[in-house]
Tab-separated table of C-alpha atoms in Angstrom:
chain	number	residue	atom	x	y	z
M	1	MET	CA	3.003	-12.966	-25.655
M	2	SER	CA	-0.701	-12.455	-25.097
M	3	LYS	CA	-1.114	-9.678	-22.872
M	4	ASN	CA	-4.912	-10.819	-21.598
M	5	ARG	CA	-3.220	-12.226	-18.783
M	6	LEU	CA	-0.269	-13.555	-17.124
M	7	PRO	CA	1.312	-16.768	-17.866
M	8	SER	CA	1.187	-19.277	-15.238
M	9	LEU	CA	3.676	-21.961	-14.186
M	10	HIS	CA	3.221	-25.514	-14.957
M	11	ARG	CA	4.930	-29.054	-14.079
M	12	HIS	CA	5.979	-30.980	-16.795
M	13	ALA	CA	5.903	-34.776	-16.507
M	14	SER	CA	9.739	-34.759	-16.465
M	15	GLY	CA	9.616	-32.912	-13.322
M	16	GLN	CA	10.604	-29.663	-15.161
M	17	ALA	CA	8.877	-26.370	-14.903
M	18	PHE	CA	7.503	-24.453	-18.019
M	19	VAL	CA	5.321	-21.776	-18.684
M	20	ARG	CA	3.076	-21.922	-22.118
M	21	VAL	CA	2.894	-18.942	-24.356
M	22	ARG	CA	1.347	-17.986	-27.640
M	23	GLU	CA	3.813	-15.681	-30.191
M	24	HIS	CA	2.716	-14.453	-33.715
M	25	GLY	CA	0.065	-17.344	-33.446
M	26	THR	CA	2.100	-20.219	-32.457
M	27	THR	CA	2.275	-21.581	-28.662
M	28	LYS	CA	5.669	-23.023	-27.650
M	29	ASP	CA	6.614	-23.878	-24.285
M	30	ILE	CA	9.726	-22.321	-22.057
M	31	TYR	CA	11.192	-24.455	-19.408
M	32	LEU	CA	12.676	-23.090	-16.616
M	33	GLY	CA	14.133	-25.247	-14.739
M	34	ARG	CA	13.526	-28.013	-11.905
M	35	TYR	CA	10.047	-27.565	-10.699
M	36	GLY	CA	9.979	-26.093	-7.096
M	37	SER	CA	13.757	-25.158	-7.488
M	38	ALA	CA	15.330	-21.549	-6.945
M	39	GLU	CA	16.312	-21.337	-10.387
M	40	ALA	CA	12.856	-22.138	-11.978
M	41	ARG	CA	10.851	-19.413	-9.438
M	42	SER	CA	14.345	-16.924	-10.057
M	43	ALA	CA	13.597	-17.624	-14.315
M	44	TYR	CA	9.643	-17.583	-13.726
M	45	GLY	CA	10.260	-13.690	-11.867
M	46	ALA	CA	12.340	-12.722	-14.829
M	47	LEU	CA	9.958	-14.340	-17.484
M	48	LEU	CA	6.938	-12.139	-15.484
M	49	ALA	CA	9.022	-8.973	-15.668
M	50	ALA	CA	9.782	-9.292	-19.317
M	51	PHE	CA	6.061	-10.243	-20.130
M	52	VAL	CA	4.877	-6.912	-17.950
M	53	ALA	CA	7.262	-5.066	-19.917
M	54	GLY	CA	6.307	-6.532	-23.541
M	55	GLU	CA	9.593	-8.066	-24.363
M	56	ALA	CA	10.452	-10.988	-25.047
M	57	TYR	CA	12.083	-13.519	-22.381
M	58	GLU	CA	15.670	-14.213	-22.627
M	59	PRO	CA	17.302	-16.881	-20.485
M	60	ALA	CA	19.454	-15.730	-17.789
M	61	GLU	CA	22.947	-16.941	-19.348
M	62	ARG	CA	22.348	-14.874	-22.201
M	63	LYS	CA	21.460	-11.395	-20.439
M	64	PRO	CA	23.918	-8.747	-20.271
M	65	ALA	CA	25.930	-8.584	-17.152
M	66	ARG	CA	24.118	-6.589	-14.234
M	67	ASP	CA	25.467	-5.778	-10.742
M	68	THR	CA	24.484	-8.803	-8.327
M	69	ALA	CA	26.985	-8.554	-6.021
M	70	GLY	CA	25.808	-8.589	-2.260
M	71	PRO	CA	23.067	-10.576	-0.330
M	72	THR	CA	20.023	-12.173	-1.730
M	73	ILE	CA	16.521	-10.825	-0.716
M	74	ASP	CA	15.767	-13.577	1.493
M	75	GLU	CA	18.921	-12.762	3.484
M	76	LEU	CA	17.935	-9.100	3.977
M	77	LEU	CA	14.545	-9.780	4.927
M	78	VAL	CA	15.827	-12.454	7.801
M	79	THR	CA	17.967	-9.351	8.841
M	80	TYR	CA	15.422	-6.594	7.970
M	81	TRP	CA	12.850	-8.778	10.224
M	82	HIS	CA	14.845	-9.126	13.433
M	83	GLU	CA	16.226	-5.778	13.413
M	84	GLU	CA	13.117	-3.670	12.627
M	85	ILE	CA	9.929	-5.672	12.482
M	86	GLU	CA	10.105	-7.576	14.926
M	87	ARG	CA	9.667	-4.965	17.532
M	88	ARG	CA	6.343	-3.738	16.194
M	89	SER	CA	2.798	-4.281	16.603
M	90	ASN	CA	1.114	-7.231	15.770
M	91	ASN	CA	-0.776	-5.351	13.500
M	92	VAL	CA	2.317	-4.242	11.179
M	93	GLN	CA	4.364	-7.279	11.409
M	94	LEU	CA	1.301	-9.125	9.492
M	95	LYS	CA	1.100	-5.978	6.854
M	96	VAL	CA	4.994	-6.747	6.186
M	97	ARG	CA	4.350	-10.657	6.183
M	98	LEU	CA	1.654	-10.744	3.422
M	99	SER	CA	3.624	-7.962	1.618
M	100	MET	CA	6.759	-10.107	1.199
M	101	VAL	CA	4.976	-13.371	0.027
M	102	PRO	CA	5.103	-12.909	-3.671
M	103	LEU	CA	8.501	-10.873	-3.195
M	104	ARG	CA	9.890	-14.358	-1.687
M	105	LYS	CA	8.368	-16.649	-3.960
M	106	LEU	CA	9.599	-14.561	-7.455
M	107	TYR	CA	12.643	-13.303	-6.039
M	108	GLY	CA	14.218	-15.095	-3.016
M	109	ASP	CA	17.052	-16.211	-4.120
M	110	THR	CA	17.730	-13.126	-6.471
M	111	GLN	CA	20.729	-10.599	-4.993
M	112	ALA	CA	19.082	-7.918	-4.008
M	113	ASN	CA	21.312	-5.064	-6.348
M	114	ALA	CA	19.641	-7.019	-9.105
M	115	PHE	CA	15.966	-6.217	-8.123
M	116	GLY	CA	14.521	-3.430	-10.157
M	117	PRO	CA	11.501	-1.802	-11.069
M	118	ARG	CA	10.075	-4.417	-13.680
M	119	ALA	CA	10.964	-7.094	-10.894
M	120	LEU	CA	8.641	-4.817	-8.790
M	121	ALA	CA	5.972	-4.687	-11.342
M	122	SER	CA	5.912	-8.627	-11.456
M	123	VAL	CA	5.313	-8.682	-8.114
M	124	ARG	CA	2.433	-6.329	-8.115
M	125	ASP	CA	1.340	-8.092	-10.973
M	126	THR	CA	1.291	-11.401	-8.885
M	127	MET	CA	-0.895	-9.125	-6.273
M	128	VAL	CA	-3.177	-8.226	-8.939
M	129	LYS	CA	-3.685	-12.142	-10.327
M	130	SER	CA	-4.628	-13.536	-7.017
M	131	GLY	CA	-8.082	-11.355	-7.248
M	132	ARG	CA	-8.535	-10.924	-3.529
M	133	LEU	CA	-6.913	-7.670	-2.996
M	134	SER	CA	-7.843	-4.012	-3.690
M	135	ARG	CA	-6.464	-1.152	-5.723
M	136	GLY	CA	-5.484	0.452	-2.361
M	137	GLU	CA	-4.625	-2.793	-0.593
M	138	ILE	CA	-2.044	-3.593	-3.805
M	139	ASN	CA	-0.455	-0.197	-3.349
M	140	GLU	CA	0.293	-0.379	0.313
M	141	ARG	CA	1.618	-3.889	-0.041
M	142	VAL	CA	3.892	-2.548	-2.799
M	143	GLN	CA	4.910	0.248	-0.703
M	144	ASN	CA	6.205	-2.011	2.225
M	145	VAL	CA	8.594	-3.727	-0.080
M	146	ARG	CA	10.366	-0.170	-1.335
M	147	THR	CA	10.403	0.371	2.592
M	148	PHE	CA	12.026	-2.470	3.129
M	149	PHE	CA	14.567	-1.884	0.156
M	150	ARG	CA	15.103	1.754	1.551
M	151	TRP	CA	15.971	0.172	5.182
M	152	CYS	CA	18.567	-1.791	3.127
M	153	VAL	CA	19.953	1.289	1.745
M	154	SER	CA	19.768	2.684	5.155
M	155	ARG	CA	22.086	-0.062	6.550
M	156	GLU	CA	24.532	0.055	3.624
M	157	LEU	CA	23.368	-3.458	2.463
M	158	ILE	CA	22.791	-2.771	-1.104
M	159	GLY	CA	23.187	-0.070	-3.477
M	160	PRO	CA	21.587	3.224	-3.053
M	161	SER	CA	20.172	3.257	-6.882
M	162	VAL	CA	17.841	-0.018	-5.749
M	163	ALA	CA	15.739	2.281	-3.866
M	164	HIS	CA	16.146	4.923	-6.067
M	165	ALA	CA	14.717	3.238	-9.063
M	166	LEU	CA	12.154	1.324	-7.163
M	167	ASP	CA	10.665	4.922	-6.983
M	168	ALA	CA	9.988	4.927	-10.282
M	169	LEU	CA	7.378	2.279	-10.472
M	170	ALA	CA	4.054	4.818	-9.836
M	171	ASN	CA	1.222	3.616	-7.867
M	172	LEU	CA	-1.880	1.666	-9.501
M	173	ARG	CA	-4.439	4.522	-10.156
M	174	ALA	CA	-8.091	4.113	-10.089
M	175	GLY	CA	-9.393	2.186	-13.293
M	176	GLU	CA	-5.757	1.561	-14.729
M	177	VAL	CA	-6.185	-2.546	-14.232
M	178	ARG	CA	-9.777	-3.756	-15.475
M	179	GLY	CA	-11.789	-5.161	-12.913
M	180	LEU	CA	-9.449	-4.242	-10.234
M	181	ARG	CA	-11.557	-3.868	-6.969
M	182	GLU	CA	-11.323	-0.014	-5.431
M	183	PRO	CA	-10.817	0.553	-1.780
M	184	ARG	CA	-13.964	0.872	0.498
M	185	VAL	CA	-13.913	4.652	1.876
M	186	ILE	CA	-13.858	4.245	5.961
M	187	GLY	CA	-16.458	6.482	6.852
M	188	ALA	CA	-17.735	7.373	10.318
M	189	ALA	CA	-19.989	5.625	12.497
M	190	LYS	CA	-23.696	6.776	12.791
M	191	TRP	CA	-24.740	6.877	16.419
M	192	PRO	CA	-28.289	4.872	15.841
M	193	ASP	CA	-26.061	1.918	14.252
M	194	VAL	CA	-23.967	2.280	17.410
M	195	GLU	CA	-26.372	2.087	19.990
M	196	ALA	CA	-28.229	-0.596	18.235
M	197	ALA	CA	-25.389	-2.953	18.759
M	198	LEU	CA	-24.577	-1.672	22.652
M	199	VAL	CA	-26.967	-3.600	24.374
M	200	HIS	CA	-25.748	-7.298	22.658
M	201	LEU	CA	-22.232	-6.236	23.840
M	202	SER	CA	-20.977	-7.164	27.290
M	203	SER	CA	-20.297	-4.522	30.038
M	204	PRO	CA	-16.582	-4.095	29.457
M	205	LEU	CA	-17.105	-3.966	25.670
M	206	ARG	CA	-19.821	-1.567	25.983
M	207	ALA	CA	-18.088	0.877	28.389
M	208	ALA	CA	-15.149	0.498	25.656
M	209	VAL	CA	-17.431	1.691	22.906
M	210	LEU	CA	-18.579	4.553	24.761
M	211	VAL	CA	-15.257	5.725	25.819
M	212	GLN	CA	-13.805	5.397	22.243
M	213	TRP	CA	-16.988	7.182	20.568
M	214	TRP	CA	-16.857	10.470	23.141
M	215	SER	CA	-12.917	10.533	23.211
M	216	GLY	CA	-11.886	9.460	19.632
M	217	ALA	CA	-9.362	7.117	20.577
M	218	ARG	CA	-7.291	4.687	19.052
M	219	ALA	CA	-8.838	1.049	19.883
M	220	GLY	CA	-5.322	-0.067	21.231
M	221	GLU	CA	-5.283	2.645	23.402
M	222	ILE	CA	-8.487	2.319	25.111
M	223	LEU	CA	-7.832	-1.501	25.429
M	224	GLN	CA	-4.718	-1.195	27.125
M	225	MET	CA	-6.151	1.535	29.526
M	226	ARG	CA	-5.241	0.407	33.636
M	227	ALA	CA	-7.062	2.241	36.235
M	228	GLY	CA	-3.546	3.637	37.456
M	229	ASP	CA	-3.380	5.323	34.243
M	230	VAL	CA	-5.665	7.851	34.453
M	231	ASP	CA	-5.572	11.020	36.216
M	232	ARG	CA	-8.865	11.697	37.894
M	233	SER	CA	-7.656	14.854	39.891
M	234	THR	CA	-8.220	17.000	36.653
M	235	ASN	CA	-11.291	17.726	34.876
M	236	PRO	CA	-11.333	16.316	32.174
M	237	TRP	CA	-9.416	13.629	32.941
M	238	ARG	CA	-6.448	12.722	31.677
M	239	PHE	CA	-5.169	9.298	30.176
M	240	THR	CA	-1.609	8.488	29.661
M	241	PRO	CA	-1.334	4.966	27.564
M	242	ALA	CA	1.730	3.097	28.160
M	243	THR	CA	2.290	2.479	24.348
M	244	HIS	CA	0.576	4.230	21.488
M	245	LYS	CA	1.100	4.444	17.824
M	246	THR	CA	3.738	7.400	17.422
M	247	GLN	CA	5.757	6.256	20.655
M	248	ARG	CA	8.586	5.115	18.451
M	249	PHE	CA	9.113	8.667	16.567
M	250	GLY	CA	9.264	10.047	20.344
M	251	ARG	CA	5.976	11.665	20.697
M	252	GLY	CA	3.815	11.809	23.479
M	253	ARG	CA	0.228	11.110	23.674
M	254	VAL	CA	-2.704	12.162	26.308
M	255	ILE	CA	-6.009	11.621	26.063
M	256	PHE	CA	-8.478	13.511	27.565
M	257	VAL	CA	-11.926	11.621	28.963
M	258	GLY	CA	-14.741	14.304	28.911
M	259	PRO	CA	-17.987	14.312	30.986
M	260	GLN	CA	-19.905	11.586	28.858
M	261	ALA	CA	-16.936	9.271	28.727
M	262	GLN	CA	-16.487	9.716	32.522
M	263	ALA	CA	-20.002	8.337	32.966
M	264	ALA	CA	-19.168	4.800	31.211
M	265	LEU	CA	-15.636	4.543	32.411
M	266	ALA	CA	-16.328	5.464	36.243
M	267	PRO	CA	-18.257	2.128	36.822
M	268	MET	CA	-15.370	0.088	35.545
M	269	LEU	CA	-12.706	1.828	37.379
M	270	LEU	CA	-14.761	1.224	40.608
M	271	ARG	CA	-14.323	-2.779	40.034
M	272	CYS	CA	-10.404	-2.671	39.228
M	273	ASP	CA	-6.991	-2.223	41.243
M	274	PRO	CA	-4.581	0.591	39.775
M	275	THR	CA	-2.318	-2.436	38.046
M	276	GLU	CA	-5.314	-3.917	36.597
M	277	TYR	CA	-6.627	-3.382	32.918
M	278	VAL	CA	-10.329	-1.514	33.143
M	279	PHE	CA	-11.702	-3.710	30.200
M	280	LYS	CA	-11.350	-7.404	30.982
M	281	PRO	CA	-12.113	-10.433	29.662
M	282	ALA	CA	-12.830	-12.073	32.927
M	283	ASP	CA	-15.531	-10.142	33.881
M	284	ALA	CA	-17.363	-10.372	30.403
M	285	LEU	CA	-17.205	-14.499	31.442
M	286	GLU	CA	-18.518	-13.716	34.782
M	287	GLU	CA	-21.663	-11.443	33.415
M	288	GLN	CA	-22.366	-14.649	30.755
M	289	ARG	CA	-22.373	-16.791	33.325
M	290	GLN	CA	-24.527	-14.669	35.742
M	291	ALA	CA	-27.062	-14.703	32.421
M	292	LYS	CA	-26.952	-18.259	32.015
M	293	ARG	CA	-27.622	-18.848	35.645
M	294	THR	CA	-30.599	-16.665	36.030
M	295	ALA	CA	-31.766	-18.198	32.460
M	296	ARG	CA	-31.921	-21.657	34.131
M	297	ARG	CA	-35.088	-23.020	34.361
M	298	SER	CA	-34.229	-26.074	36.937
M	299	PRO	CA	-31.785	-26.176	39.998
M	300	MET	CA	-28.172	-26.768	39.279
M	301	THR	CA	-26.961	-30.136	40.815
M	302	PRO	CA	-23.680	-30.528	42.213
M	303	SER	CA	-22.318	-32.293	39.226
M	304	GLN	CA	-23.295	-29.363	37.063
M	305	ARG	CA	-21.925	-27.064	39.584
M	306	ALA	CA	-18.476	-28.640	39.801
M	307	ARG	CA	-18.461	-28.841	36.044
M	308	GLU	CA	-19.206	-25.664	34.918
M	309	ALA	CA	-16.437	-24.270	37.488
M	310	ALA	CA	-14.013	-26.915	35.838
M	311	ARG	CA	-14.966	-25.384	32.348
M	312	SER	CA	-14.786	-21.602	33.882
M	313	ARG	CA	-11.370	-22.286	35.349
M	314	HIS	CA	-10.599	-23.863	31.914
M	315	ARG	CA	-11.638	-20.700	29.702
M	316	LEU	CA	-9.813	-18.391	32.164
M	317	ASP	CA	-6.662	-20.200	31.620
M	318	GLN	CA	-7.258	-19.545	28.377
M	319	ILE	CA	-8.191	-15.678	27.636
M	320	GLY	CA	-6.018	-12.941	28.486
M	321	GLU	CA	-5.753	-10.409	30.634
M	322	ARG	CA	-7.022	-7.719	28.231
M	323	TYR	CA	-8.860	-7.524	24.957
M	324	ALA	CA	-7.015	-7.731	21.701
M	325	THR	CA	-7.883	-5.046	19.168
M	326	THR	CA	-9.288	-7.822	16.601
M	327	THR	CA	-11.326	-9.490	19.481
M	328	TYR	CA	-12.846	-6.311	20.227
M	329	ASN	CA	-13.603	-5.471	16.433
M	330	ARG	CA	-15.347	-9.055	16.165
M	331	ALA	CA	-17.082	-8.814	19.095
M	332	CYS	CA	-18.723	-5.570	18.128
M	333	ALA	CA	-19.354	-7.032	14.174
M	334	ARG	CA	-21.018	-9.966	16.532
M	335	ALA	CA	-23.358	-7.324	18.108
M	336	ILE	CA	-24.566	-5.596	14.795
M	337	ALA	CA	-25.277	-9.367	13.685
M	338	ASP	CA	-27.418	-9.969	16.596
M	339	ALA	CA	-28.841	-6.424	16.615
M	340	ASN	CA	-30.275	-7.317	13.385
M	341	ALA	CA	-31.078	-10.787	14.063
M	342	VAL	CA	-33.759	-9.430	16.638
M	343	ARG	CA	-35.211	-7.166	14.112
M	344	LYS	CA	-35.632	-9.734	11.228
M	345	LEU	CA	-37.012	-12.167	14.137
M	346	ALA	CA	-39.949	-9.237	14.929
M	347	LYS	CA	-40.553	-9.132	11.057
M	348	MET	CA	-40.475	-13.082	11.060
M	349	ARG	CA	-43.204	-12.640	14.076
M	350	GLN	CA	-45.510	-9.899	12.079
M	351	ALA	CA	-45.489	-11.753	8.421
M	352	LEU	CA	-46.275	-15.286	10.153
M	353	CYS	CA	-49.207	-13.961	12.013
M	354	ALA	CA	-50.347	-12.608	8.972
M	355	LEU	CA	-49.801	-15.879	7.255
M	356	LEU	CA	-51.585	-17.740	10.008
M	357	PRO	CA	-54.576	-18.281	12.057
M	358	ALA	CA	-54.843	-16.367	15.212
M	359	ASP	CA	-55.004	-19.475	17.123
M	360	ARG	CA	-51.215	-20.204	15.935
M	361	HIS	CA	-50.102	-16.422	17.104
M	362	GLU	CA	-48.894	-17.726	20.754
M	363	ASP	CA	-46.701	-20.814	19.195
M	364	ILE	CA	-45.257	-18.022	16.430
M	365	GLY	CA	-44.218	-15.788	19.376
M	366	ARG	CA	-42.799	-18.700	21.439
M	367	ALA	CA	-40.715	-20.031	18.430
M	368	CYS	CA	-39.876	-16.665	17.809
M	369	GLU	CA	-38.690	-15.522	21.018
M	370	ARG	CA	-36.856	-19.026	21.525
M	371	ALA	CA	-34.894	-19.087	17.825
M	372	PRO	CA	-31.151	-18.081	18.313
M	373	HIS	CA	-29.622	-14.880	16.504
M	374	MET	CA	-27.930	-17.430	14.152
M	375	LEU	CA	-30.328	-17.462	11.299
M	376	THR	CA	-29.298	-20.599	9.726
M	377	GLY	CA	-31.443	-23.156	7.425
M	378	ARG	CA	-32.290	-25.517	10.649
M	379	VAL	CA	-33.323	-22.429	12.509
M	380	LEU	CA	-35.818	-21.576	9.964
M	381	ASP	CA	-36.973	-24.844	9.687
M	382	ARG	CA	-37.393	-24.980	13.463
M	383	ILE	CA	-39.435	-21.827	13.687
M	384	ALA	CA	-41.661	-22.993	10.625
M	385	ARG	CA	-42.653	-26.128	11.906
M	386	LEU	CA	-43.343	-24.730	15.365
M	387	SER	CA	-45.605	-21.873	13.874
M	388	CYS	CA	-47.548	-24.024	11.287
M	389	GLY	CA	-48.147	-26.909	13.831
M	390	PRO	CA	-50.396	-29.428	12.436
M	391	GLU	CA	-51.073	-27.136	9.313
M	392	THR	CA	-48.384	-28.485	7.685
M	393	ALA	CA	-49.765	-27.536	4.148
M	394	ARG	CA	-48.998	-23.866	4.510
M	395	LYS	CA	-45.301	-24.507	5.916
M	396	ALA	CA	-43.663	-24.132	2.287
M	397	ALA	CA	-45.302	-20.605	2.039
M	398	VAL	CA	-44.015	-19.918	5.574
M	399	ARG	CA	-40.551	-21.057	4.960
M	400	LYS	CA	-40.510	-19.094	1.995
M	401	ALA	CA	-41.379	-16.096	3.587
M	402	LEU	CA	-38.489	-16.494	6.448
M	403	GLU	CA	-36.127	-17.077	3.539
M	404	ASP	CA	-37.140	-13.760	2.073
M	405	ILE	CA	-36.789	-11.882	5.334
M	406	VAL	CA	-33.419	-13.468	5.969
M	407	LYS	CA	-32.057	-11.865	2.647
M	408	GLU	CA	-32.795	-8.462	3.111
M	409	PRO	CA	-30.300	-6.030	4.024
M	410	GLY	CA	-30.048	-5.387	8.104
M	411	GLU	CA	-31.423	-2.399	9.153
M	412	VAL	CA	-28.255	-1.831	11.542
M	413	ARG	CA	-25.614	-0.973	9.208
M	414	ARG	CA	-22.113	-2.292	9.865
M	415	TRP	CA	-19.181	-0.481	11.677
M	416	SER	CA	-15.969	-1.276	12.863
M	417	VAL	CA	-14.148	-0.059	15.845
M	418	HIS	CA	-11.933	2.140	13.280
M	419	MET	CA	-15.087	4.025	12.551
M	420	LEU	CA	-15.823	5.160	15.878
M	421	ARG	CA	-12.774	7.162	15.699
M	422	HIS	CA	-13.743	8.592	12.463
M	423	ALA	CA	-17.373	9.740	13.963
M	424	ALA	CA	-15.556	11.516	16.804
M	425	ALA	CA	-12.979	13.536	14.593
M	426	THR	CA	-16.143	14.256	12.331
M	427	ARG	CA	-18.636	15.660	15.364
M	428	ILE	CA	-15.510	17.513	17.050
M	429	GLU	CA	-14.458	19.050	13.996
M	430	ALA	CA	-18.351	20.158	13.426
M	431	SER	CA	-19.195	21.525	16.781
M	432	SER	CA	-15.844	23.375	17.112
M	433	LEU	CA	-14.938	24.302	13.596
M	434	ASP	CA	-11.204	23.901	14.751
M	435	PHE	CA	-9.153	21.636	12.958
M	436	ASP	CA	-5.902	22.031	14.564
M	437	GLY	CA	-7.994	21.271	18.040
M	438	THR	CA	-9.234	18.223	16.385
M	439	ARG	CA	-5.743	17.187	15.145
M	440	CYS	CA	-4.659	17.614	19.028
M	441	VAL	CA	-7.635	15.445	20.010
M	442	LEU	CA	-6.718	12.518	17.824
M	443	GLY	CA	-3.136	12.711	18.332
M	444	HIS	CA	-2.048	13.322	15.058
M	445	THR	CA	1.129	15.250	14.027
M	446	SER	CA	-0.242	16.570	10.730
M	447	LEU	CA	-3.360	18.301	9.444
M	448	ASP	CA	-3.411	16.350	6.490
M	449	VAL	CA	-4.414	13.255	8.364
M	450	THR	CA	-6.890	14.566	10.058
M	451	ARG	CA	-8.641	16.013	6.963
M	452	LEU	CA	-8.454	12.119	6.092
M	453	TYR	CA	-10.653	11.327	9.488
M	454	VAL	CA	-13.326	14.372	9.612
M	455	GLU	CA	-15.966	13.357	7.250
M	456	ARG	CA	-17.090	15.899	4.550
M	457	ASP	CA	-20.414	17.678	5.328
M	458	GLU	CA	-22.136	18.512	1.803
M	459	ARG	CA	-24.475	20.332	3.598
M	460	ARG	CA	-22.059	23.121	5.183
M	461	ALA	CA	-20.638	23.497	1.475
M	462	ALA	CA	-24.247	23.921	0.056
M	463	ALA	CA	-24.684	26.594	2.788
M	464	LEU	CA	-21.623	28.253	2.040
M	465	VAL	CA	-22.569	28.585	-1.683
M	466	ALA	CA	-25.879	29.988	-0.470
M	467	LYS	CA	-24.348	32.543	1.144
M	468	LEU	CA	-21.577	33.475	-0.741
M	469	GLY	CA	-21.989	32.358	-4.137
């Protein structure tokens, strides 16, 4: 078989599933059963396993007998989901579900006792072939598959040799697969980038970002904060989240809220009851409504007021009591995009004032001020039209200048809410030089995990070598 790429499964006009392979200069078709059937999926998985191992494919009936007693992988996955994964967080459930998709597709109807390292390699190669995953994501998903089989061994649902054999398949190393994307290194967010995005966030999310920046807490811990969970009788304040990441291991979690975080949190605590969530989407919605009322140029009619009240009630019914982590992260990404758009609009204004005569400058300023932050082609056309006015001869040059500015990378670098935690870890360790204290602040059990969060400072290394070397 050619080792350039994995053979694809095709459907014959007869309804049979087949794979076209090339051996010794000749092409042949291998038929695997009815297309879409469990038999064809199982045979295709076995063929991929043989392909990865560099062996000739041998039909199932001619393979040596193996121990195939016991439940199938599909049956065990149902048990695993209901007994173990269903009680975990939504993030963990999503990761497990995505990890099991290729496993079910290739080996769902296979007895779990017959699953081995070659089959796991074929599952991994399917992930590689998708072209959407990085090396780190593939290794993580393969590890989730191993965890599933170890759980089955712990419940004595399959033999212990299965999980032991799967550990023999090593993780993918850097450069091992040509063209495979390397995982993106999660660094620490920089304060100028965070500060630029804060002005484009609503008050609840702005406070959440500041509290997370100064406390180093996880986003999920901050968003579940209730006013009654914060003990303000001590200094610093103590926040005990109701649930946290390591709770299932019997570990406690206390988040200390220092003076800087207290200044951001105090106004939010004043506006809510002890049982209410501190960071509520309803507050952001009301803030948005007030801003729209202030920006209105004409008084609102009774019918408009009634329609707005109906829309607001509908939106309040749709949103939850508190923010989800994904919503929080998306809002921050949108604020970063808005911050970059504001800077690009200012650049556009300067460029257009240089291209067009002085009598058009007022129209240029008005067009850029009223432009939305989503700089689409229609928005650029409108800015060019309003800026040029009757001077249509320069419209093409103006449009080209606007496009060039939009294509420029944003001045505000992208950051995620998880990078706020990395920034807090780096800042605390750099100021205290205490790794164990940083570990306690972040809520880690192991110092090795804390070292992953603290960004390396090459200046400190250079100073040490200059002093001691």
